[in-house]
Coordinates of C-alpha atoms in Angstrom, one line a residue:
M1 CA 82.9 91.6 50.7
R2 CA 83.6 91.2 54.4
V3 CA 81.1 89.7 56.8
L4 CA 81.0 89.3 60.6
V5 CA 79.2 86.2 61.8
V6 CA 78.1 86.4 65.5
E7 CA 77.0 83.0 66.7
D8 CA 77.7 81.1 69.9
D9 CA 76.8 77.6 68.7
P10 CA 80.1 76.2 67.3
G11 CA 78.3 73.9 64.8
M12 CA 76.1 76.7 63.4
S13 CA 79.1 79.1 63.4
R14 CA 81.2 76.6 61.4
M15 CA 78.4 76.0 58.9
L16 CA 77.8 79.7 58.3
I17 CA 81.5 80.5 57.9
R18 CA 82.1 77.6 55.6
G19 CA 79.0 78.4 53.5
L20 CA 79.8 82.2 53.3
R21 CA 83.3 81.5 52.3
R22 CA 82.1 79.2 49.5
E23 CA 80.0 82.2 48.3
G24 CA 83.1 84.3 48.1
Y25 CA 82.8 86.4 51.3
A26 CA 85.7 87.2 53.7
V27 CA 84.4 86.1 57.1
D28 CA 85.3 87.0 60.6
A29 CA 83.6 85.4 63.6
A30 CA 82.6 86.3 67.2
G31 CA 80.9 84.1 69.8
N32 CA 79.5 86.6 72.2
G33 CA 78.3 90.2 72.4
E34 CA 81.5 91.8 73.8
D35 CA 83.6 90.3 71.0
A36 CA 81.0 91.3 68.4
L37 CA 81.0 94.9 69.6
W38 CA 84.8 95.0 69.5
S39 CA 84.9 93.6 66.0
V40 CA 82.3 96.1 64.6
T41 CA 84.1 99.0 66.2
E42 CA 87.5 98.0 64.9
N43 CA 86.5 96.9 61.4
D44 CA 84.3 98.0 58.5
Y45 CA 82.0 95.2 57.5
D46 CA 79.7 95.0 54.5
A47 CA 77.2 93.0 56.6
V48 CA 76.8 91.4 60.0
V49 CA 75.0 88.1 60.5
L50 CA 74.0 88.4 64.2
D51 CA 72.3 85.7 66.3
A52 CA 69.8 87.2 68.7
M53 CA 70.5 84.9 71.7
I54 CA 74.3 85.1 72.2
P55 CA 76.0 85.5 75.6
A56 CA 75.5 89.0 77.0
P57 CA 75.1 91.5 75.7
D58 CA 72.6 89.7 73.5
G59 CA 72.1 90.4 69.8
F60 CA 69.4 93.0 70.3
E61 CA 71.7 95.0 72.5
V62 CA 74.7 94.6 70.2
C63 CA 72.6 95.9 67.4
R64 CA 71.3 98.9 69.4
R65 CA 74.9 99.8 70.5
M66 CA 76.2 99.5 67.0
R67 CA 73.6 102.0 65.7
A68 CA 74.1 104.3 68.7
A69 CA 77.9 104.3 67.9
G70 CA 77.2 105.2 64.2
R71 CA 78.1 101.8 62.8
W72 CA 75.8 101.2 59.9
A73 CA 76.8 97.9 58.4
P74 CA 73.6 96.0 57.4
V75 CA 72.5 93.5 60.1
L76 CA 70.8 90.2 59.3
M77 CA 69.5 89.0 62.7
L78 CA 69.1 85.2 63.3
T79 CA 66.7 83.9 65.9
A80 CA 65.3 80.6 67.0
R81 CA 62.1 82.3 67.9
N82 CA 59.2 83.1 65.5
A83 CA 57.1 85.3 67.7
V84 CA 56.2 88.6 66.2
T85 CA 57.4 90.5 69.3
D86 CA 60.9 89.1 68.8
R87 CA 61.0 90.1 65.2
V88 CA 59.7 93.5 66.0
R89 CA 62.3 93.9 68.8
G90 CA 65.1 93.0 66.4
L91 CA 64.0 95.5 63.8
D92 CA 63.4 98.2 66.4
S93 CA 67.0 97.7 67.7
G94 CA 68.3 98.6 64.3
A95 CA 68.5 95.3 62.4
D96 CA 67.8 95.5 58.7
D97 CA 66.3 92.0 58.3
Y98 CA 65.7 88.9 60.2
L99 CA 65.8 85.1 59.6
T100 CA 64.2 82.5 61.8
K101 CA 66.0 79.2 62.5
P102 CA 66.0 76.7 61.0
F103 CA 66.6 78.3 57.6
A104 CA 68.1 77.3 54.2
L105 CA 71.5 78.7 53.5
S106 CA 70.3 79.7 50.1
E107 CA 67.8 82.1 51.7
L108 CA 70.5 83.6 54.0
Y109 CA 72.7 84.2 50.9
A110 CA 69.8 85.9 49.1
R111 CA 69.0 88.2 52.0
L112 CA 72.6 89.1 52.4
R113 CA 72.8 90.0 48.7
A114 CA 69.7 92.2 49.1
L115 CA 71.2 94.0 52.1
T116 CA 74.6 94.6 50.5
R117 CA 73.0 95.9 47.3
R118 CA 71.9 98.9 49.3
D119 CA 73.8 102.2 49.5
P120 CA 77.4 101.3 50.4
H121 CA 78.1 104.7 51.9
E122 CA 78.0 105.0 55.6
R123 CA 74.7 106.4 56.9
P124 CA 75.2 109.5 58.9
A125 CA 74.1 109.8 62.5
L126 CA 71.8 112.7 61.6
L127 CA 70.0 113.2 58.3
Q128 CA 69.3 116.8 57.3
V129 CA 67.5 118.1 54.3
G130 CA 66.8 121.9 54.5
D131 CA 65.1 122.4 57.9
L132 CA 63.9 118.8 58.0
S133 CA 66.0 116.6 60.3
L134 CA 65.8 112.9 61.2
D135 CA 67.9 111.0 63.8
P136 CA 67.9 107.3 63.0
V137 CA 69.1 106.4 66.6
S138 CA 66.7 108.5 68.7
R139 CA 64.0 108.3 66.0
V140 CA 63.3 112.0 66.3
V141 CA 62.1 114.0 63.3
R142 CA 61.9 117.8 63.3
R143 CA 60.9 120.5 60.9
G144 CA 62.9 123.4 62.3
E145 CA 62.3 123.3 66.0
A146 CA 58.9 121.5 65.7
A147 CA 59.0 117.8 66.6
I148 CA 57.0 115.5 64.2
T149 CA 55.5 112.2 65.4
L150 CA 55.6 109.4 62.8
S151 CA 54.6 105.8 62.8
P152 CA 57.5 103.3 62.4
K153 CA 56.7 102.8 58.7
E154 CA 56.3 106.5 58.0
F155 CA 59.7 107.0 59.7
A156 CA 61.3 104.3 57.6
L157 CA 59.9 105.8 54.4
L158 CA 61.0 109.3 55.3
Q159 CA 64.5 108.0 56.2
E160 CA 64.8 106.4 52.7
F161 CA 63.8 109.7 51.1
M162 CA 66.3 111.7 53.2
R163 CA 69.1 109.3 52.5
R164 CA 68.7 110.1 48.8
P165 CA 67.5 113.8 48.5
G166 CA 66.6 114.9 45.0
E167 CA 66.8 111.3 43.7
V168 CA 63.7 109.8 42.1
L169 CA 62.7 106.6 43.9
S170 CA 60.4 104.2 42.2
R171 CA 57.6 102.4 44.1
T172 CA 59.5 99.2 43.6
H173 CA 62.6 100.7 45.2
L174 CA 60.6 102.0 48.2
I175 CA 58.9 98.6 48.8
E176 CA 62.3 96.8 48.6
H177 CA 63.9 99.2 51.1
V178 CA 61.1 100.1 53.5
W179 CA 58.7 97.2 53.6
D180 CA 59.3 93.6 54.8
F181 CA 61.6 91.5 52.7
A182 CA 58.7 89.1 52.0
Y183 CA 56.1 91.8 51.3
D184 CA 53.9 90.8 48.4
G185 CA 51.1 93.4 48.5
G186 CA 50.4 96.0 45.9
S187 CA 52.5 99.1 45.2
N188 CA 49.6 101.4 46.1
V189 CA 50.7 101.0 49.8
V190 CA 53.6 103.4 48.8
D191 CA 51.1 106.0 47.6
V192 CA 49.1 105.7 50.8
Y193 CA 52.1 106.2 53.1
V194 CA 53.5 109.1 50.9
R195 CA 50.2 110.8 51.5
Y196 CA 50.5 110.2 55.3
L197 CA 54.0 111.7 55.2
R198 CA 52.9 114.8 53.3
D199 CA 50.1 115.4 55.8
K200 CA 52.7 115.4 58.6
V201 CA 56.0 116.8 57.3
D202 CA 54.9 119.1 54.4
R203 CA 51.4 120.5 54.5
P204 CA 51.3 121.7 58.2
F205 CA 54.4 123.8 57.4
G206 CA 53.4 125.1 53.9
R207 CA 56.0 122.9 52.2
D208 CA 56.0 120.6 49.1
N209 CA 59.2 118.7 49.5
I210 CA 57.8 115.3 48.8
Q211 CA 57.0 115.4 45.1
T212 CA 55.4 113.0 42.6
V213 CA 57.4 112.3 39.5
R214 CA 54.7 111.1 37.1
G215 CA 55.4 107.6 35.8
A216 CA 58.6 107.2 37.8
G217 CA 57.9 107.5 41.5
Y218 CA 58.6 110.1 44.2
R219 CA 61.5 112.3 45.3
L220 CA 62.3 114.5 48.3
D221 CA 63.2 117.9 46.7
P222 CA 65.7 119.7 49.0
A223 CA 65.2 123.0 47.2
V224 CA 61.5 123.5 48.0

């Protein structure tokens, strides 16, 4: 697997490159935002390890531009800050996960493995299932011409369904792909948010696309 490391601190960059290569990754490196954007445009990476506070454009902007350009390699964002607002900003810019410095390399490896186990196919710029559409970049959801307002978690859950139409997704799968990496709550949170989604994207339009598969999970049926 090929990984891009974006880190402006030479010591940290060398440590990450050396460690990832020991784990069997092919590693490229960039030390600033401009070089990072060039690299992700010119190459297909399995993952990007992206420091938030690199020379301009910073990591948040690099991630936002990547997603706007349709580059969907999983991004693990590194930050020396632990404020909730910084973590939220990183995730909202399109990062898939975050790790606060200092961290153990073993945790970084585990998070990369989790990210690269996800769907290897490039995520399209616009997801469409029947008359239901979702734009991951603009975060706009529509049923036909009607715009639908979703909370961030509802949006993420619908996006996971729309990436796999017709596929039965277990509660465990949905927690792993939609909730925080370290989430340790009960699986009933999935049932609650599925109900929220149905109340916004199905019932007002007389639809029943989001279906319960007893004993297995849920699926988004494109034929209904």
